[in-house]
Amino acid sequence: MSPEAAALAPALVSLRGLSKSYAGVRALKGVDLDLRRGEIHALCGENGAGKSTLIQMLGGAARPDSGTIEVHGQAVRFASPAAALARGIAVIHQELALVDELTVAENLALGDEPRFGPWIRRRAMVQSARRKLDELGFAIAPRARLGSLPIGARQQVEIARALRRDVQVLVLDEPTAALSRAEAERLFEVLRDLRTRGIAVLYVSHHLDEVFALADRITVLRDGSKVGSWPASETTLSEVVAHMVGEAVDVRDRPARRATGDARLKVSGLSGGSLRGLDLEVAPGEVVGLTGLAGAGHEELSSILFGAMRPTAGEVVWDGEPFRPKHPAEAARRGVAMVPADRRGLGLIPSQGVLENLTLASYADLARRGWLRRRAQKAMAREWCARFEVASSGLSQKVLTLSGGNQQKVLLARWAARNPELFILNEPTRGIDVKTREAIHRWIDGLAEAGRCVLLITSDAQEMARLADRCVVLRGGKVARVLEPPAITEHAVVAAVVEG
């Protein structure tokens, strides 16, 4: 279906006056939205604007306090995600809901396996998976274990799983956050194909270049309210940013800084996992950026430095002494902090409050004779929430209900409170709004100015150009290229990653 025809088509799904509050904070305020057949509709806004809340209600994970959801003009109330899926609405979250230990075919059929009596018909399951994958143009083996696939392929499996049903509306939340450029381009091709099949796509992203490359219509939320909706062809990127922010955001240029003294971190011939003899140094006051395609070795390096993985060869020297932490607690005691890319799965405890999550790394300092000093714990949490401007209803609010930007602030504050000497920051602004992103960038500038060592792992070329004093490009577990200012530009970083 063409974008012109989609604009004239009746709405498949209409949201009317949706409102929702959490712990006294109004997350969504009377929002209207129409999703039409054969249209890619982008939903934009800063973190905390209400996007996640809207997705939760549309997908059946939460119920609105007021307002209605209409499917084909009929008001519905979803008691669960399964109820929304039964009405043709599928949501693919940033954190994929798949089982790494199962095969691709098993994931596609999960909960709906073909059976003969009590037995699963595995051949039929594999054949069905192959037909769906071929239909969508996904070159994935049905018998492959999901955990062995790159993140882009796993996302394709989740899309294929959703489309096994009679899905009419596909919602994608920050779908390119963990993808390489090539994987993202393949995703865009898939979404354009789904548009021609008449499926309505709600595309939620902070990456406005993607939005303008894909979307037929753009809706902006701010502070829980709808600012407006426009055909993508009738607005501009700068106008959308202005609608999102509601104020000018002062984006600072790269600060002039110089590393001081000899390298404190020295990595020599490091191997393990994807790493193949990696050499790397980081000096005080230096931000060393690390990038490359998926599987290039960044994850293994951060895991080894933080004691979560043992190297098979090579040496790490920290402050002139051999450094081989047996576990993360030992690395933390030696002055190392690590903020993982998967903040929900590896960084935060979603079921716990801001208080517990922010002070988690400081329990030993807050304890006396084996007892946690609650007054000191609360004082620490209040101090660091104020420093990082964490927006919450209080220290008891579960981090699961915070916006992505505020979740990240809690995680950063946890480690900043320990005053470490080496910060390993893995995708520190992934899925973060413009304003919070700039605040985090300035915080990283401050770390360098204070003489800390910063290892910045990022797939965001713009972020690399803004922050890195050196950009180290990995390929096949080794250093492929090293860029230094003024050669660290967005274009140069992308070219170095793609070309090696």
Coordinates of C-alpha atoms in Angstrom, one line a residue:
M1 CA 0.0 0.0 0.0
S2 CA 1.4 3.4 -0.9
P3 CA 1.8 6.1 1.7
E4 CA -0.8 8.2 -0.1
A5 CA -3.4 5.4 0.1
A6 CA -2.5 4.7 3.7
A7 CA -3.2 8.3 4.6
L8 CA -6.8 8.0 3.3
A9 CA -7.4 4.5 4.9
P10 CA -9.5 4.2 8.0
A11 CA -7.7 3.7 11.3
L12 CA -7.0 0.0 12.2
V13 CA -6.4 1.1 15.8
S14 CA -7.4 4.4 17.5
L15 CA -6.4 5.6 20.9
R16 CA -8.7 8.1 22.4
G17 CA -7.9 10.2 25.5
L18 CA -5.6 7.7 27.1
S19 CA -4.3 8.6 30.5
K20 CA -2.2 6.8 33.1
S21 CA -0.6 7.6 36.4
Y22 CA 2.1 5.7 38.4
A23 CA 2.8 6.4 42.0
G24 CA 1.1 9.8 41.7
V25 CA 3.0 10.8 38.6
R26 CA 1.0 11.3 35.4
A27 CA 2.8 9.4 32.7
L28 CA 0.2 9.9 30.0
K29 CA -2.4 12.7 29.7
G30 CA -5.3 12.3 27.3
V31 CA -3.4 11.1 24.3
D32 CA -5.1 10.4 20.9
L33 CA -3.4 8.4 18.2
D34 CA -4.5 6.6 15.0
L35 CA -2.7 3.7 13.3
R36 CA -3.6 3.1 9.7
R37 CA -3.2 0.1 7.4
G38 CA 0.0 0.3 5.3
E39 CA 1.5 3.2 7.3
I40 CA 4.7 3.5 9.3
H41 CA 3.9 5.8 12.1
A42 CA 6.8 7.1 14.2
L43 CA 6.4 8.0 17.9
C44 CA 9.0 10.4 19.2
G45 CA 9.7 12.1 22.4
E46 CA 12.3 12.4 25.2
N47 CA 12.6 9.7 27.8
G48 CA 9.7 10.3 30.2
A49 CA 7.5 11.7 27.5
G50 CA 5.0 8.8 27.8
K51 CA 6.1 6.5 24.9
S52 CA 6.7 3.4 27.0
T53 CA 3.4 3.9 28.9
L54 CA 1.5 4.2 25.6
I55 CA 3.2 1.0 24.2
Q56 CA 2.3 -0.9 27.4
M57 CA -1.4 0.0 27.1
L58 CA -1.5 -0.7 23.4
G59 CA 0.1 -4.0 23.9
G60 CA -2.0 -5.1 26.9
A61 CA 0.8 -4.9 29.5
A62 CA -1.0 -2.0 31.4
R63 CA -4.6 -0.7 31.5
P64 CA -5.4 3.0 31.1
D65 CA -6.9 4.9 34.0
S66 CA -9.2 6.6 31.4
G67 CA -9.7 6.7 27.7
T68 CA -10.4 4.0 25.2
I69 CA -8.6 1.8 22.7
E70 CA -10.6 1.0 19.5
V71 CA -9.8 -1.8 17.0
H72 CA -11.7 -1.4 13.8
G73 CA -14.0 1.1 15.5
Q74 CA -14.9 -1.2 18.4
A75 CA -13.8 -0.3 21.9
V76 CA -11.7 -3.0 23.6
R77 CA -10.0 -3.6 27.0
F78 CA -6.9 -5.8 27.0
A79 CA -6.3 -7.8 30.1
S80 CA -2.9 -9.1 28.9
P81 CA -0.5 -9.0 26.0
A82 CA -2.1 -12.2 24.8
A83 CA -5.4 -10.4 24.6
A84 CA -3.8 -7.7 22.5
L85 CA -2.1 -10.2 20.3
A86 CA -5.4 -12.0 19.7
R87 CA -6.8 -8.7 18.3
G88 CA -3.8 -8.4 15.9
I89 CA -1.4 -6.1 17.9
A90 CA 2.1 -7.3 18.5
V91 CA 4.8 -5.4 20.5
I92 CA 8.6 -6.0 20.0
H93 CA 10.4 -4.5 22.9
Q94 CA 14.0 -3.2 23.0
E95 CA 14.8 -6.2 25.3
L96 CA 13.8 -9.2 23.1
A97 CA 11.4 -11.7 24.7
L98 CA 13.1 -14.9 23.4
V99 CA 14.8 -17.9 24.9
D100 CA 18.5 -18.1 23.9
E101 CA 18.7 -21.8 24.8
L102 CA 16.0 -22.9 22.4
T103 CA 16.3 -23.2 18.6
V104 CA 14.9 -20.6 16.2
A105 CA 12.0 -23.0 15.3
E106 CA 11.2 -23.6 19.0
N107 CA 11.1 -19.9 19.7
L108 CA 8.8 -19.2 16.8
A109 CA 6.4 -21.9 18.0
L110 CA 6.7 -21.2 21.7
G111 CA 3.4 -21.7 23.4
D112 CA 1.8 -22.9 20.1
E113 CA 3.7 -26.0 19.2
P114 CA 2.2 -28.4 16.7
R115 CA 1.4 -31.6 18.5
F116 CA 0.3 -35.2 18.0
G117 CA -1.3 -36.0 21.4
P118 CA 1.3 -35.1 24.0
W119 CA 4.2 -35.1 21.6
I120 CA 5.6 -32.1 19.7
R121 CA 5.7 -32.6 16.0
R122 CA 9.2 -31.3 15.6
R123 CA 9.5 -31.8 11.8
A124 CA 6.3 -29.9 11.3
M125 CA 7.6 -27.2 13.6
V126 CA 10.8 -26.8 11.7
Q127 CA 9.0 -26.8 8.3
S128 CA 6.6 -24.1 9.5
A129 CA 9.5 -22.0 10.8
R130 CA 11.3 -22.3 7.5
R131 CA 8.2 -21.2 5.5
K132 CA 7.8 -18.1 7.6
L133 CA 11.5 -17.2 7.5
D134 CA 11.6 -17.7 3.7
E135 CA 8.4 -15.7 3.3
L136 CA 10.0 -12.7 5.1
G137 CA 13.4 -13.1 3.4
F138 CA 15.2 -14.0 6.6
A139 CA 18.3 -16.2 5.9
I140 CA 18.2 -18.0 9.3
A141 CA 18.4 -21.7 9.9
P142 CA 15.4 -23.0 11.9
R143 CA 17.5 -25.5 13.8
A144 CA 20.1 -22.9 14.9
R145 CA 20.3 -22.2 18.7
L146 CA 18.9 -18.7 19.1
G147 CA 21.7 -17.6 21.5
S148 CA 24.3 -18.3 18.8
L149 CA 22.8 -15.7 16.4
P150 CA 23.8 -12.0 16.2
I151 CA 21.3 -9.6 17.7
G152 CA 20.0 -8.5 14.3
A153 CA 19.0 -12.1 13.5
R154 CA 17.4 -12.6 16.9
Q155 CA 15.3 -9.5 16.2
Q156 CA 14.2 -11.0 12.9
V157 CA 13.2 -14.1 14.7
E158 CA 11.0 -12.0 17.1
I159 CA 9.4 -10.3 14.1
A160 CA 8.8 -13.6 12.4
R161 CA 7.3 -14.9 15.6
A162 CA 4.9 -12.0 15.8
L163 CA 3.9 -12.4 12.1
R164 CA 3.0 -16.1 12.5
R165 CA -0.3 -14.7 13.9
D166 CA -2.7 -12.6 12.0
V167 CA -0.9 -9.4 13.1
Q168 CA -2.3 -6.1 11.7
V169 CA -0.3 -3.7 14.0
L170 CA 3.4 -4.2 14.7
V171 CA 4.9 -2.0 17.4
L172 CA 8.7 -1.7 17.6
D173 CA 10.4 0.0 20.6
E174 CA 13.9 1.3 19.8
P175 CA 14.5 -1.5 17.3
T176 CA 17.9 -0.5 16.1
A177 CA 19.4 0.2 19.6
A178 CA 21.6 -2.9 19.5
L179 CA 22.0 -3.3 15.7
S180 CA 24.9 -2.7 13.5
R181 CA 24.3 -0.3 10.5
A182 CA 24.0 -3.3 8.1
E183 CA 21.5 -5.0 10.4
A184 CA 19.5 -1.8 10.8
E185 CA 19.3 -1.3 7.0
R186 CA 18.0 -4.9 6.7
L187 CA 15.3 -4.1 9.3
F188 CA 14.3 -1.1 7.3
E189 CA 13.8 -3.2 4.2
V190 CA 11.6 -5.6 6.2
L191 CA 9.4 -2.8 7.6
R192 CA 9.0 -1.3 4.1
D193 CA 7.9 -4.7 2.9
L194 CA 5.4 -5.0 5.8
R195 CA 4.0 -1.6 4.8
T196 CA 3.3 -2.8 1.3
R197 CA 1.4 -5.8 2.8
G198 CA -0.9 -3.4 4.6
I199 CA 0.5 -3.9 8.1
A200 CA 0.4 -0.8 10.4
V201 CA 3.8 -0.2 12.0
L202 CA 4.3 2.0 15.1
Y203 CA 8.0 2.8 15.1
V204 CA 9.4 4.2 18.4
S205 CA 12.9 5.7 18.2
H206 CA 15.1 8.5 19.4
H207 CA 17.1 8.3 16.1
L208 CA 15.4 10.9 14.0
D209 CA 17.5 10.2 10.9
E210 CA 15.8 6.7 10.9
V211 CA 12.4 8.3 11.5
F212 CA 12.6 10.5 8.5
A213 CA 14.0 7.7 6.3
L214 CA 11.1 5.4 7.2
A215 CA 8.0 7.1 8.6
D216 CA 4.9 8.3 6.7
R217 CA 3.6 10.1 9.8
I218 CA 5.3 11.4 13.0
T219 CA 3.7 12.0 16.4
V220 CA 5.5 13.7 19.2
L221 CA 4.8 13.3 22.9
R222 CA 6.2 15.6 25.6
D223 CA 5.7 15.3 29.4
G224 CA 2.9 12.8 28.8
S225 CA 0.9 14.9 26.4
K226 CA 0.6 14.8 22.6
V227 CA 2.3 17.8 21.0
G228 CA 1.0 16.9 17.5
S229 CA 1.1 14.6 14.5
W230 CA 2.4 15.5 11.1
P231 CA 3.1 13.8 7.7
A232 CA 6.8 13.2 7.6
S233 CA 7.0 15.1 4.3
E234 CA 5.6 18.2 5.9
T235 CA 8.0 18.7 8.8
T236 CA 11.7 18.8 9.4
L237 CA 14.2 17.2 11.8
S238 CA 14.8 20.5 13.6
E239 CA 11.1 21.1 14.0
V240 CA 10.6 17.6 15.5
V241 CA 13.5 18.2 18.0
A242 CA 12.0 21.5 19.0
H243 CA 8.6 19.8 19.6
M244 CA 10.3 17.0 21.6
V245 CA 12.4 19.2 23.8
G246 CA 10.1 22.3 24.2
E247 CA 13.3 24.3 24.8
A248 CA 16.7 24.7 23.3
V249 CA 19.3 22.1 24.4
D250 CA 22.8 23.5 24.5
V251 CA 24.9 20.8 22.8
R252 CA 28.5 21.3 23.7
D253 CA 31.3 20.8 21.2
R254 CA 34.2 18.5 21.9
P255 CA 36.1 20.0 24.8
A256 CA 39.9 20.6 24.4
R257 CA 41.6 18.2 26.8
R258 CA 44.9 16.4 27.1
A259 CA 45.6 13.1 28.8
T260 CA 48.1 13.5 31.7
G261 CA 50.9 11.1 32.6
D262 CA 51.5 7.5 31.5
A263 CA 48.8 5.0 30.8
R264 CA 47.2 3.5 33.9
L265 CA 45.5 0.7 32.0
K266 CA 47.6 -1.4 29.7
V267 CA 46.2 -4.4 27.8
S268 CA 48.7 -6.6 25.9
G269 CA 48.0 -9.5 23.6
L270 CA 44.6 -10.2 25.3
S271 CA 42.7 -13.2 24.0
G272 CA 39.4 -14.8 25.0
G273 CA 36.1 -15.3 23.3
S274 CA 36.3 -13.1 20.2
L275 CA 39.5 -11.3 21.3
R276 CA 42.6 -12.3 19.3
G277 CA 45.7 -10.6 20.9
L278 CA 44.3 -7.1 21.7
D279 CA 46.6 -4.3 22.7
L280 CA 45.1 -1.1 24.3
E281 CA 46.1 1.7 26.6
V282 CA 44.2 4.3 28.6
A283 CA 45.8 7.3 30.3
P284 CA 44.4 9.5 33.1
G285 CA 42.0 12.1 31.8
E286 CA 41.5 10.2 28.5
V287 CA 38.3 9.0 26.9
V288 CA 39.2 6.0 24.7
G289 CA 36.4 5.1 22.4
L290 CA 35.9 1.5 21.3
T291 CA 33.7 0.5 18.4
G292 CA 33.3 -2.1 15.7
L293 CA 30.7 -4.5 14.3
A294 CA 28.9 -7.0 16.5
G295 CA 31.2 -9.7 17.7
A296 CA 34.3 -7.7 17.3
G297 CA 35.4 -8.2 20.9
H298 CA 34.2 -5.2 22.9
E299 CA 31.9 -7.3 25.1
E300 CA 34.7 -9.7 26.0
L301 CA 37.1 -6.9 26.8
S302 CA 34.7 -5.2 29.2
S303 CA 33.8 -8.6 30.8
I304 CA 37.5 -9.4 31.3
L305 CA 38.3 -6.0 32.8
F306 CA 35.4 -6.3 35.2
G307 CA 36.2 -9.8 36.3
A308 CA 33.2 -11.4 34.7
M309 CA 35.3 -13.5 32.3
R310 CA 38.8 -15.0 32.3
P311 CA 41.2 -14.4 29.4
T312 CA 42.9 -17.3 27.7
A313 CA 46.1 -15.3 27.0
G314 CA 47.6 -11.9 27.4
E315 CA 48.1 -9.5 30.2
V316 CA 46.2 -6.6 31.8
V317 CA 48.2 -4.1 33.9
W318 CA 46.4 -1.6 36.1
D319 CA 48.5 1.1 37.9
G320 CA 51.7 -0.9 37.2
E321 CA 50.4 -4.2 38.7
P322 CA 49.0 -7.3 37.0
F323 CA 45.2 -7.1 37.0
R324 CA 43.2 -10.3 36.8
P325 CA 40.1 -9.9 38.9
K326 CA 38.4 -13.2 39.7
H327 CA 34.9 -11.6 40.0
P328 CA 33.3 -8.1 39.6
A329 CA 33.5 -7.4 43.3
E330 CA 37.3 -7.7 43.2
A331 CA 37.4 -5.4 40.2
A332 CA 35.2 -2.8 42.0
R333 CA 37.5 -2.9 45.0
R334 CA 40.4 -2.1 42.7
G335 CA 38.6 1.0 41.4
V336 CA 36.9 -0.3 38.3
A337 CA 33.2 0.5 37.4
M338 CA 31.3 -1.0 34.6
V339 CA 28.0 0.2 33.2
P340 CA 26.6 -2.5 30.9
A341 CA 24.8 -2.0 27.6
D342 CA 21.8 -4.0 28.8
R343 CA 20.9 -1.9 31.8
R344 CA 17.7 -3.8 32.7
G345 CA 19.1 -7.3 32.2
L346 CA 22.6 -6.8 33.6
G347 CA 22.7 -3.5 35.5
L348 CA 19.5 -2.9 37.4
I349 CA 17.2 -5.0 39.6
P350 CA 13.8 -4.0 38.1
S351 CA 11.7 -5.2 41.0
Q352 CA 13.6 -3.1 43.5
G353 CA 13.4 0.6 44.2
V354 CA 15.6 3.5 43.4
L355 CA 17.2 3.3 46.9
E356 CA 18.3 -0.3 46.6
N357 CA 19.5 0.0 43.0
L358 CA 21.5 3.2 43.5
T359 CA 23.3 2.0 46.6
L360 CA 23.9 -1.6 45.6
A361 CA 27.6 -1.2 44.9
S362 CA 28.1 0.6 48.2
Y363 CA 26.6 -1.8 50.7
A364 CA 30.0 -2.7 52.2
D365 CA 30.7 1.0 52.9
L366 CA 27.2 1.5 54.3
A367 CA 27.3 -1.5 56.7
R368 CA 28.5 -1.5 60.3
R369 CA 29.1 -4.8 62.1
G370 CA 27.2 -6.6 59.4
W371 CA 24.1 -4.3 59.6
L372 CA 23.1 -1.9 56.8
R373 CA 22.8 1.7 58.1
R374 CA 19.5 2.7 56.6
R375 CA 19.8 6.3 57.4
A376 CA 23.2 6.6 55.7
Q377 CA 21.8 4.6 52.7
K378 CA 18.9 7.0 52.2
A379 CA 21.2 10.0 52.6
M380 CA 23.5 8.6 49.9
A381 CA 20.6 7.9 47.6
R382 CA 19.1 11.4 48.0
E383 CA 22.5 13.0 47.4
W384 CA 23.2 11.2 44.2
C385 CA 19.6 11.4 42.9
A386 CA 19.9 15.2 43.2
R387 CA 23.4 15.2 41.5
F388 CA 22.1 13.2 38.6
E389 CA 18.6 14.9 38.6
V390 CA 16.8 11.5 38.7
A391 CA 13.1 12.2 38.2
S392 CA 11.1 9.8 40.4
S393 CA 8.2 9.9 42.9
G394 CA 10.6 8.9 45.7
L395 CA 13.4 6.5 46.7
S396 CA 10.8 3.6 47.0
Q397 CA 9.7 3.9 43.3
K398 CA 10.6 0.7 41.4
V399 CA 13.2 1.4 38.7
L400 CA 11.0 -0.7 36.3
T401 CA 8.5 2.2 36.3
L402 CA 11.2 4.9 35.6
S403 CA 11.8 6.2 32.1
G404 CA 14.9 4.8 30.3
G405 CA 16.9 8.0 30.9
N406 CA 16.2 7.9 34.6
Q407 CA 17.0 4.2 34.8
Q408 CA 20.4 5.0 33.3
K409 CA 21.0 7.9 35.6
V410 CA 20.4 5.6 38.6
L411 CA 22.9 3.1 37.2
L412 CA 25.5 5.8 36.5
A413 CA 25.0 7.3 40.0
R414 CA 25.5 3.9 41.6
W415 CA 29.1 3.8 40.3
A416 CA 29.8 7.5 40.5
A417 CA 29.1 7.3 44.3
R418 CA 32.0 4.9 44.7
N419 CA 34.5 7.4 43.0
P420 CA 36.2 4.8 40.8
E421 CA 39.3 5.4 38.8
L422 CA 38.4 3.5 35.6
F423 CA 34.9 3.7 34.1
I424 CA 33.9 1.2 31.5
L425 CA 30.8 2.7 29.8
N426 CA 29.1 0.3 27.4
E427 CA 26.5 2.2 25.2
P428 CA 25.9 4.8 27.9
T429 CA 23.2 6.7 26.0
R430 CA 21.4 3.9 24.1
G431 CA 17.7 4.6 24.0
I432 CA 18.2 7.9 25.8
D433 CA 16.5 11.2 25.0
V434 CA 18.3 14.2 23.6
K435 CA 18.4 16.2 26.9
T436 CA 19.6 13.3 29.1
R437 CA 22.1 12.2 26.4
E438 CA 23.8 15.7 26.6
A439 CA 23.7 15.6 30.4
I440 CA 25.5 12.2 30.3
H441 CA 28.0 13.5 27.8
R442 CA 28.9 16.4 30.1
W443 CA 29.3 14.0 33.0
I444 CA 31.8 12.0 31.0
D445 CA 33.6 15.2 30.1
G446 CA 33.8 15.9 33.9
L447 CA 35.3 12.4 34.5
A448 CA 38.1 13.1 32.0
E449 CA 38.7 16.6 33.5
A450 CA 39.0 15.0 36.9
G451 CA 41.7 12.7 35.6
R452 CA 39.7 9.5 35.5
C453 CA 40.3 6.8 32.8
V454 CA 37.2 6.3 30.6
L455 CA 36.7 3.4 28.2
L456 CA 33.7 4.3 26.1
I457 CA 32.2 1.4 24.1
T458 CA 29.7 2.8 21.7
S459 CA 28.1 2.0 18.3
D460 CA 26.9 5.6 18.0
A461 CA 29.3 7.4 15.6
Q462 CA 28.1 10.8 16.6
E463 CA 28.7 10.1 20.3
M464 CA 32.2 8.8 19.4
A465 CA 33.0 12.0 17.5
R466 CA 31.7 14.1 20.4
L467 CA 33.5 12.4 23.3
A468 CA 36.5 10.3 22.3
D469 CA 40.2 11.4 22.5
R470 CA 41.1 8.3 20.5
C471 CA 38.7 6.0 18.6
V472 CA 39.8 2.4 18.5
V473 CA 38.0 0.3 15.8
L474 CA 38.0 -3.5 16.5
R475 CA 37.6 -6.2 13.8
G476 CA 38.0 -9.9 14.5
G477 CA 39.1 -9.3 18.0
K478 CA 42.0 -7.0 17.1
V479 CA 42.6 -3.3 16.6
A480 CA 41.8 -2.5 12.9
R481 CA 42.1 1.3 13.0
V482 CA 42.9 4.1 15.4
L483 CA 41.5 7.6 14.8
E484 CA 42.6 10.7 16.7
P485 CA 41.3 14.3 16.6
P486 CA 40.6 16.0 14.3
A487 CA 40.1 12.8 12.2
I488 CA 37.4 11.5 14.6
T489 CA 34.3 12.6 12.6
E490 CA 31.0 10.8 12.4
H491 CA 31.7 9.9 8.7
A492 CA 35.2 8.7 9.4
V493 CA 34.1 6.5 12.3
V494 CA 31.3 4.8 10.2
A495 CA 33.8 4.3 7.3
A496 CA 36.4 2.8 9.6
V497 CA 33.9 0.4 11.1
V498 CA 32.5 -0.7 7.7
E499 CA 35.8 -0.8 5.9
G500 CA 38.0 -2.0 8.8

